[in-house]
Amino acid sequence: MLPISVYKSLGLEQVFHKVMAGERLDLEDGLRLFQCPDLGAVGALAHEVRRRRHGRSTYYVVNQHINYSNICVNGCLFCAFRRRKGEPGAFELTVSDVQEKIRERLQDPITEIHIVGGCHPDLRLETFEAMLRAVRELRPGVHIKAFTAVEVAHFARVEGVPVREVLVRLKAAGLDMFPGGGAEIFSPRVRALLCPQKLSGEGWLRVMREAHELGIQSNATMLFGHAETLEERLEHLDALRRLQDETGGFVCFIPLPFQAKNTDLKGIRGPTGVDELKTIAVSRLMLDNIPHIKAYWVMLGVKQAQVALHFGADDLDGTVVEEKIGHMAGADSEEFLRREQLEELIRQAGFDPVERNCFFETPAASAGAK
Ligand code: V47
């Protein structure tokens, strides 16, 4: 830790004392941290919290991403992945195509399969149930983390049933957990500009609340570095923190730096490296009730993700293999990382690699869990 005199000179004396005492930071504290010109000082506070929670452990998962389709009715301006039905580049996997992707990697010691797509205009819920069952049949031991809260609300609308019914049916078909996507920025002002057709921030939180109430845990994300203000980022973090106080269902928070290439957000370049690290640090400091912060190497780039481990992050995500959402938007990170590469990156950063599953259970803790 840096000495208190440093924080005094930066006007962060009170924040320093709160962090040391494990007290909750308010939105004004968060703004002071964002506005602090000394990145190292903000990072040191976040690192202290990360060290207290996780020591030198840094987590990773051996996983596989599958996108079943990029056909989407929403038309979000920040998304380079989406296509309209029939548009060049649109794709849609059948259940047996998904099975084929699983078969291709049956030799790999995968513990998590991450499946998401767009809001497809006419795929029915029974297709997604069949997809989950098909994955489960081939890979009975893995955890399936699938479908964002936005997709779930969309399935409910297409099906004409309550969200709760969709949640119950997906769980019965084999879903273990929800990924954190679709949250973007909850601010209605920014959503009206970037993704007016998409489920609202309130709606996203409502779906997650219901999932958590049914015992389905999830992650949470924040897309940053586009049209949002610092205050809107903090309101987003605060909304997650308040829901987490109610349900305790969020496992990991993932700040996603906006990748600008091939998107319809012209003239916006995405956050700077300093902004990325500060946002990760402020997230760690504000989200005192969410255990893990992910440095998602796909969007940050491998080198920045490694540095982020010193700015409050304790997880690197995983091997991934076939990632489309970030790479179609110009992310210049690798296509995949092998387990040995992830472990080496973590060691080089001065931490101890710990393999986890999607719930952050480590092998010893999860032995025999499934
Ligand atoms: O919801 C879309 C974002 C998300 C862009 O839960 C973009 O473990 C940056 O949520 N630039 C999908 N981001 C990815 C995601 C995720 C990834 C890895 C792990 C987990 C988890 C979740 O990507 C979308 C959206 O917020 N996104 N376009 C873009 N141009």
Coordinates of C-alpha atoms and ligand atoms in Angstrom, one line a residue:
M1 CA 0.0 0.0 0.0
L2 CA 1.1 3.6 -0.6
P3 CA 1.3 5.8 2.5
I4 CA -1.7 7.8 3.7
S5 CA 0.1 11.0 2.8
V6 CA -0.2 10.2 -0.9
Y7 CA -4.0 9.8 -0.5
K8 CA -4.2 13.0 1.6
S9 CA -2.5 14.9 -1.2
L10 CA -5.0 13.4 -3.7
G11 CA -8.1 14.3 -1.7
L12 CA -8.7 10.6 -1.2
E13 CA -8.0 10.4 2.6
Q14 CA -11.6 9.4 3.5
V15 CA -11.7 6.8 0.7
F16 CA -8.4 5.4 2.0
H17 CA -9.8 5.0 5.5
K18 CA -13.0 3.4 4.2
V19 CA -11.2 0.9 2.2
M20 CA -8.8 0.1 5.1
A21 CA -11.8 -0.4 7.4
G22 CA -13.8 -2.5 4.8
E23 CA -16.5 0.2 4.6
R24 CA -18.8 0.6 1.6
L25 CA -17.8 3.4 -0.8
D26 CA -20.6 5.7 -2.0
L27 CA -21.0 7.1 -5.5
E28 CA -19.1 10.3 -4.7
D29 CA -16.2 8.3 -3.5
G30 CA -16.3 6.4 -6.8
L31 CA -16.3 9.6 -8.8
R32 CA -13.3 10.9 -6.8
L33 CA -11.5 7.7 -7.7
F34 CA -12.4 8.0 -11.3
Q35 CA -11.2 11.6 -11.4
C36 CA -8.0 10.9 -9.5
P37 CA -5.0 11.6 -11.9
D38 CA -2.8 9.1 -10.0
L39 CA -3.7 5.7 -11.6
G40 CA -1.1 3.9 -9.4
A41 CA -2.8 5.2 -6.2
V42 CA -6.2 4.0 -7.3
G43 CA -4.8 0.7 -8.4
A44 CA -3.0 0.2 -5.1
L45 CA -6.3 0.5 -3.2
A46 CA -8.0 -2.0 -5.5
H47 CA -5.1 -4.4 -5.2
E48 CA -5.3 -4.2 -1.5
V49 CA -8.9 -5.3 -1.6
R50 CA -8.1 -8.0 -4.2
R51 CA -5.2 -9.3 -2.0
R52 CA -7.4 -9.4 1.1
R53 CA -10.0 -11.5 -0.7
H54 CA -7.9 -13.8 -2.9
G55 CA -4.3 -13.5 -1.8
R56 CA -2.0 -14.4 -4.7
S57 CA -4.6 -16.7 -6.3
T58 CA -5.6 -15.8 -9.9
Y59 CA -8.3 -17.9 -11.5
Y60 CA -8.9 -19.3 -14.9
V61 CA -11.2 -21.8 -16.5
V62 CA -10.8 -24.4 -19.3
N63 CA -13.8 -23.5 -21.4
Q64 CA -15.4 -23.4 -24.8
H65 CA -17.5 -20.6 -26.3
I66 CA -20.2 -21.4 -28.8
N67 CA -22.4 -18.8 -30.6
Y68 CA -25.5 -20.5 -32.0
S69 CA -26.4 -17.6 -34.2
N70 CA -25.7 -13.9 -34.8
I71 CA -29.1 -13.2 -36.2
C72 CA -30.6 -10.5 -34.0
V73 CA -33.7 -8.3 -34.0
N74 CA -32.1 -5.6 -31.7
G75 CA -29.7 -3.7 -34.0
C76 CA -27.4 -2.4 -31.2
L77 CA -25.0 0.2 -32.6
F78 CA -22.0 -1.0 -30.6
C79 CA -22.3 -4.6 -31.8
A80 CA -20.3 -5.8 -34.9
F81 CA -21.5 -9.4 -34.4
R82 CA -25.2 -9.0 -35.2
R83 CA -26.8 -9.5 -38.6
R84 CA -30.4 -9.4 -39.8
K85 CA -31.8 -12.6 -41.2
G86 CA -30.6 -13.1 -44.8
E87 CA -27.9 -10.4 -44.5
P88 CA -24.3 -11.5 -45.7
G89 CA -22.4 -13.0 -42.7
A90 CA -25.6 -14.1 -40.9
F91 CA -25.3 -17.6 -39.4
E92 CA -27.5 -20.0 -37.5
L93 CA -26.3 -23.4 -36.0
T94 CA -28.7 -26.3 -35.7
V95 CA -28.7 -28.4 -32.6
S96 CA -26.6 -31.0 -34.4
D97 CA -24.1 -28.2 -35.5
V98 CA -23.7 -27.3 -31.8
Q99 CA -23.2 -31.0 -31.0
E100 CA -20.5 -31.1 -33.7
K101 CA -18.7 -28.2 -32.1
I102 CA -18.8 -30.1 -28.8
R103 CA -17.5 -33.3 -30.4
E104 CA -14.6 -31.4 -32.0
R105 CA -13.3 -30.7 -28.5
L106 CA -14.2 -33.9 -26.6
Q107 CA -10.6 -34.6 -25.8
D108 CA -10.1 -31.2 -24.0
P109 CA -10.5 -31.1 -20.2
I110 CA -13.3 -28.5 -20.5
T111 CA -15.4 -27.7 -17.4
E112 CA -17.5 -24.9 -18.8
I113 CA -19.4 -24.4 -22.1
H114 CA -20.5 -20.8 -22.7
I115 CA -23.3 -20.5 -25.3
V116 CA -24.9 -17.2 -26.4
G117 CA -26.4 -15.8 -29.6
G118 CA -28.5 -12.9 -30.8
C119 CA -32.2 -12.3 -30.2
H120 CA -33.3 -14.6 -33.1
P121 CA -36.7 -13.7 -34.5
D122 CA -38.2 -17.1 -34.7
L123 CA -36.2 -19.8 -32.9
R124 CA -38.4 -21.3 -30.2
L125 CA -37.7 -22.2 -26.7
E126 CA -37.9 -25.9 -27.4
T127 CA -34.9 -25.5 -29.7
F128 CA -32.8 -24.1 -26.8
E129 CA -34.0 -26.8 -24.5
A130 CA -33.0 -29.4 -27.1
M131 CA -29.6 -27.6 -27.4
L132 CA -29.0 -27.8 -23.7
R133 CA -30.0 -31.5 -23.5
A134 CA -27.8 -32.3 -26.6
V135 CA -24.7 -30.6 -24.9
R136 CA -25.4 -32.4 -21.6
E137 CA -25.7 -35.7 -23.4
L138 CA -22.2 -35.3 -25.0
R139 CA -20.6 -33.6 -22.0
P140 CA -22.4 -34.8 -18.9
G141 CA -19.7 -33.5 -16.5
V142 CA -19.4 -29.9 -17.7
H143 CA -21.3 -26.8 -16.5
I144 CA -23.4 -25.0 -19.1
K145 CA -23.4 -21.2 -18.8
A146 CA -25.8 -20.0 -21.5
F147 CA -28.1 -17.2 -22.7
T148 CA -28.0 -13.6 -21.5
A149 CA -30.8 -12.0 -19.6
V150 CA -31.7 -10.2 -22.8
E151 CA -32.0 -13.6 -24.7
V152 CA -34.1 -15.0 -21.8
A153 CA -36.5 -12.0 -21.9
H154 CA -36.7 -12.4 -25.7
F155 CA -37.5 -16.2 -25.5
A156 CA -40.3 -15.3 -23.1
R157 CA -41.7 -12.8 -25.6
V158 CA -41.5 -15.1 -28.6
E159 CA -43.0 -17.9 -26.6
G160 CA -45.7 -15.7 -24.9
V161 CA -44.9 -17.0 -21.5
P162 CA -43.5 -15.4 -18.3
V163 CA -39.8 -15.1 -17.8
R164 CA -40.0 -17.4 -14.8
E165 CA -41.3 -20.2 -17.0
V166 CA -38.4 -19.8 -19.4
L167 CA -36.0 -19.9 -16.5
V168 CA -37.5 -23.0 -15.0
R169 CA -37.6 -24.8 -18.4
L170 CA -33.9 -23.9 -19.2
K171 CA -32.8 -25.1 -15.8
A172 CA -34.7 -28.4 -16.2
A173 CA -33.0 -28.9 -19.6
G174 CA -29.5 -28.6 -18.1
L175 CA -28.6 -24.9 -17.8
D176 CA -26.3 -24.3 -14.8
M177 CA -25.6 -20.6 -14.9
F178 CA -26.2 -17.3 -16.8
P179 CA -23.3 -15.3 -18.3
G180 CA -23.2 -11.6 -17.6
G181 CA -23.8 -10.2 -21.1
G182 CA -26.5 -7.9 -22.3
A183 CA -26.2 -5.5 -19.4
E184 CA -24.3 -2.9 -21.4
I185 CA -24.9 0.3 -19.5
F186 CA -28.1 0.5 -17.6
S187 CA -28.6 4.2 -18.1
P188 CA -31.8 4.8 -20.1
R189 CA -30.2 7.8 -21.7
V190 CA -27.4 5.8 -23.3
R191 CA -29.6 2.8 -24.1
A192 CA -31.9 5.2 -26.0
L193 CA -28.9 6.3 -28.1
L194 CA -27.2 2.9 -28.6
C195 CA -29.7 0.1 -28.2
P196 CA -33.3 1.4 -28.1
Q197 CA -34.8 -1.9 -29.1
K198 CA -33.0 -3.9 -26.4
L199 CA -34.3 -5.0 -23.1
S200 CA -34.0 -2.1 -20.6
G201 CA -31.5 -2.0 -17.8
E202 CA -34.4 -2.5 -15.3
G203 CA -35.5 -5.4 -17.4
W204 CA -32.0 -7.0 -17.3
L205 CA -31.9 -6.6 -13.5
R206 CA -35.5 -8.1 -13.2
V207 CA -34.5 -11.2 -15.1
M208 CA -31.4 -11.7 -13.0
R209 CA -33.4 -11.2 -9.8
E210 CA -35.8 -14.0 -10.8
A211 CA -32.9 -16.3 -11.9
H212 CA -31.1 -15.8 -8.6
E213 CA -34.4 -16.3 -6.7
L214 CA -34.7 -19.7 -8.5
G215 CA -31.2 -20.5 -7.4
I216 CA -29.5 -19.9 -10.8
Q217 CA -26.4 -17.8 -10.3
S218 CA -25.0 -15.4 -12.9
N219 CA -22.3 -13.1 -13.9
A220 CA -22.7 -9.4 -14.7
T221 CA -21.0 -7.1 -17.2
M222 CA -20.6 -3.4 -18.0
L223 CA -19.8 -2.2 -21.5
F224 CA -17.8 1.0 -21.1
G225 CA -15.8 3.5 -23.1
H226 CA -18.6 4.6 -25.6
A227 CA -21.2 7.3 -24.9
E228 CA -21.6 6.9 -21.1
T229 CA -20.5 9.3 -18.4
L230 CA -18.5 8.3 -15.3
E231 CA -21.6 8.9 -13.2
E232 CA -23.5 6.4 -15.4
R233 CA -20.8 3.8 -14.9
L234 CA -21.1 4.3 -11.2
E235 CA -24.9 4.1 -11.2
H236 CA -24.5 0.8 -13.2
L237 CA -22.1 -0.5 -10.5
D238 CA -24.5 0.6 -7.8
A239 CA -27.5 -1.1 -9.3
L240 CA -25.5 -4.3 -9.4
R241 CA -24.4 -3.9 -5.9
R242 CA -28.0 -3.2 -4.7
L243 CA -29.3 -6.3 -6.4
Q244 CA -26.4 -8.4 -5.0
D245 CA -27.4 -7.2 -1.5
E246 CA -30.8 -8.7 -2.2
T247 CA -29.9 -12.0 -3.9
G248 CA -26.2 -12.8 -3.6
G249 CA -26.5 -14.4 -7.0
F250 CA -23.7 -12.7 -8.9
V251 CA -20.4 -14.6 -9.0
C252 CA -18.2 -12.4 -11.1
F253 CA -18.2 -8.9 -12.6
I254 CA -16.7 -8.3 -16.1
P255 CA -16.0 -4.8 -17.3
L256 CA -16.0 -4.9 -21.1
P257 CA -14.0 -2.2 -22.9
F258 CA -15.8 -1.1 -26.0
Q259 CA -14.2 -2.4 -29.3
A260 CA -15.0 0.1 -32.0
K261 CA -14.1 -1.6 -35.3
N262 CA -16.9 -2.6 -37.7
T263 CA -19.6 -1.1 -35.4
D264 CA -22.0 1.7 -36.2
L265 CA -20.6 3.9 -33.5
K266 CA -18.6 6.1 -35.7
G267 CA -16.1 8.5 -34.2
I268 CA -15.9 6.6 -30.9
R269 CA -12.6 4.7 -30.3
G270 CA -13.2 2.9 -27.0
P271 CA -11.4 3.5 -23.7
T272 CA -7.7 4.2 -23.3
G273 CA -5.5 1.8 -21.5
V274 CA -5.5 4.0 -18.4
D275 CA -9.3 4.2 -18.4
E276 CA -9.5 0.4 -18.7
L277 CA -7.3 -0.1 -15.6
K278 CA -9.0 2.6 -13.6
T279 CA -12.4 1.1 -14.4
I280 CA -11.3 -2.3 -13.3
A281 CA -9.9 -0.8 -10.1
V282 CA -13.0 1.3 -9.3
S283 CA -15.2 -1.8 -10.0
R284 CA -13.3 -3.8 -7.5
L285 CA -13.6 -1.0 -4.9
M286 CA -17.3 -0.3 -5.5
L287 CA -18.5 -3.9 -5.8
D288 CA -17.7 -4.9 -2.2
N289 CA -20.3 -7.8 -2.4
I290 CA -19.3 -9.5 -5.7
P291 CA -16.5 -11.9 -5.1
H292 CA -14.7 -11.9 -8.4
I293 CA -13.6 -9.3 -11.0
K294 CA -12.7 -10.7 -14.5
A295 CA -9.9 -9.3 -16.7
Y296 CA -11.4 -10.7 -19.9
W297 CA -8.3 -11.1 -22.1
V298 CA -10.3 -11.3 -25.3
M299 CA -11.4 -7.6 -25.0
L300 CA -8.5 -6.2 -23.0
G301 CA -5.8 -7.9 -24.9
V302 CA -3.6 -10.5 -23.2
K303 CA -1.0 -8.0 -22.0
Q304 CA -3.4 -5.5 -20.5
A305 CA -5.3 -8.4 -18.8
Q306 CA -2.1 -9.4 -17.2
V307 CA -1.5 -5.9 -15.8
A308 CA -5.2 -5.7 -14.7
L309 CA -4.4 -8.5 -12.2
H310 CA -2.6 -5.7 -10.3
F311 CA -5.6 -3.4 -10.5
G312 CA -8.2 -5.4 -8.7
A313 CA -8.9 -8.3 -11.1
D314 CA -8.5 -11.9 -9.9
D315 CA -9.6 -13.9 -12.9
L316 CA -8.6 -14.1 -16.6
D317 CA -11.5 -16.1 -17.9
G318 CA -10.3 -19.1 -20.0
T319 CA -9.2 -20.9 -23.0
V320 CA -12.3 -19.7 -25.0
V321 CA -11.1 -21.0 -28.4
E322 CA -13.7 -19.6 -30.8
E323 CA -14.7 -16.0 -29.9
K324 CA -16.7 -13.9 -32.3
I325 CA -18.3 -10.9 -30.5
G326 CA -15.0 -9.2 -29.6
H327 CA -13.0 -10.3 -32.6
M328 CA -15.7 -9.2 -35.1
A329 CA -15.4 -5.7 -33.4
G330 CA -11.7 -5.7 -34.0
A331 CA -10.3 -7.1 -30.8
D332 CA -6.7 -8.0 -31.7
S333 CA -6.2 -10.6 -29.0
E334 CA -5.4 -14.2 -29.7
E335 CA -8.0 -16.7 -31.0
F336 CA -7.5 -18.9 -28.0
L337 CA -5.1 -19.5 -25.1
R338 CA -3.9 -22.9 -23.9
R339 CA -4.1 -23.8 -20.2
E340 CA -0.3 -23.6 -20.0
Q341 CA -0.3 -20.1 -21.5
L342 CA -2.9 -18.9 -19.0
E343 CA -0.9 -20.3 -16.2
E344 CA 2.4 -18.8 -17.4
L345 CA 0.7 -15.3 -17.8
I346 CA -0.5 -15.5 -14.3
R347 CA 2.9 -16.7 -12.9
Q348 CA 4.7 -14.0 -14.8
A349 CA 2.4 -11.4 -13.2
G350 CA 3.5 -12.7 -9.8
F351 CA 0.4 -14.7 -8.9
D352 CA -0.6 -18.3 -8.4
P353 CA -2.8 -19.8 -11.1
V354 CA -5.8 -21.7 -9.8
E355 CA -8.1 -23.6 -12.2
R356 CA -11.8 -23.1 -11.4
N357 CA -15.2 -24.0 -12.8
C358 CA -17.9 -21.5 -13.7
F359 CA -18.9 -21.1 -10.0
F360 CA -15.3 -20.5 -9.1
E361 CA -15.1 -23.8 -7.3
T362 CA -11.6 -25.1 -7.5
P363 CA -10.9 -28.8 -8.4
A364 CA -10.6 -29.9 -4.8
A365 CA -13.8 -28.2 -3.7
S366 CA -15.8 -29.3 -6.8
A367 CA -14.6 -33.0 -6.9
G368 CA -17.6 -35.1 -7.3
A369 CA -19.9 -32.1 -7.6
K370 CA -21.3 -33.2 -10.9
Ligands
V47_1 O1 -23.3 -8.6 -24.0 C1 -20.9 -6.4 -27.8 C2 -20.4 -7.0 -25.4 C3 -21.0 -9.0 -24.5 C4 -19.1 -5.3 -28.1 O2 -20.3 -14.1 -18.1 C5 -19.0 -5.8 -26.8 O3 -18.4 -15.1 -18.0 C6 -17.0 -4.8 -26.5 O4 -20.9 -10.9 -21.9 N1 -17.0 -4.2 -27.8 C7 -20.8 -10.5 -24.6 N2 -18.0 -5.5 -26.0 C8 -19.6 -11.0 -23.9 C9 -19.9 -11.4 -22.5 C10 -19.1 -12.3 -21.7 C11 -17.8 -12.7 -22.2 C12 -17.0 -13.5 -21.5 C13 -17.5 -14.1 -20.3 C14 -18.7 -13.7 -19.8 C15 -19.2 -14.4 -18.6 C16 -19.5 -12.8 -20.5 O5 -20.1 -8.4 -25.3 C17 -22.3 -8.4 -24.9 C18 -21.9 -7.0 -25.0 O6 -22.0 -6.3 -23.8 N3 -20.1 -6.5 -26.6 N4 -20.2 -5.7 -28.7 C19 -18.0 -4.5 -28.6 N5 -18.1 -3.9 -29.8

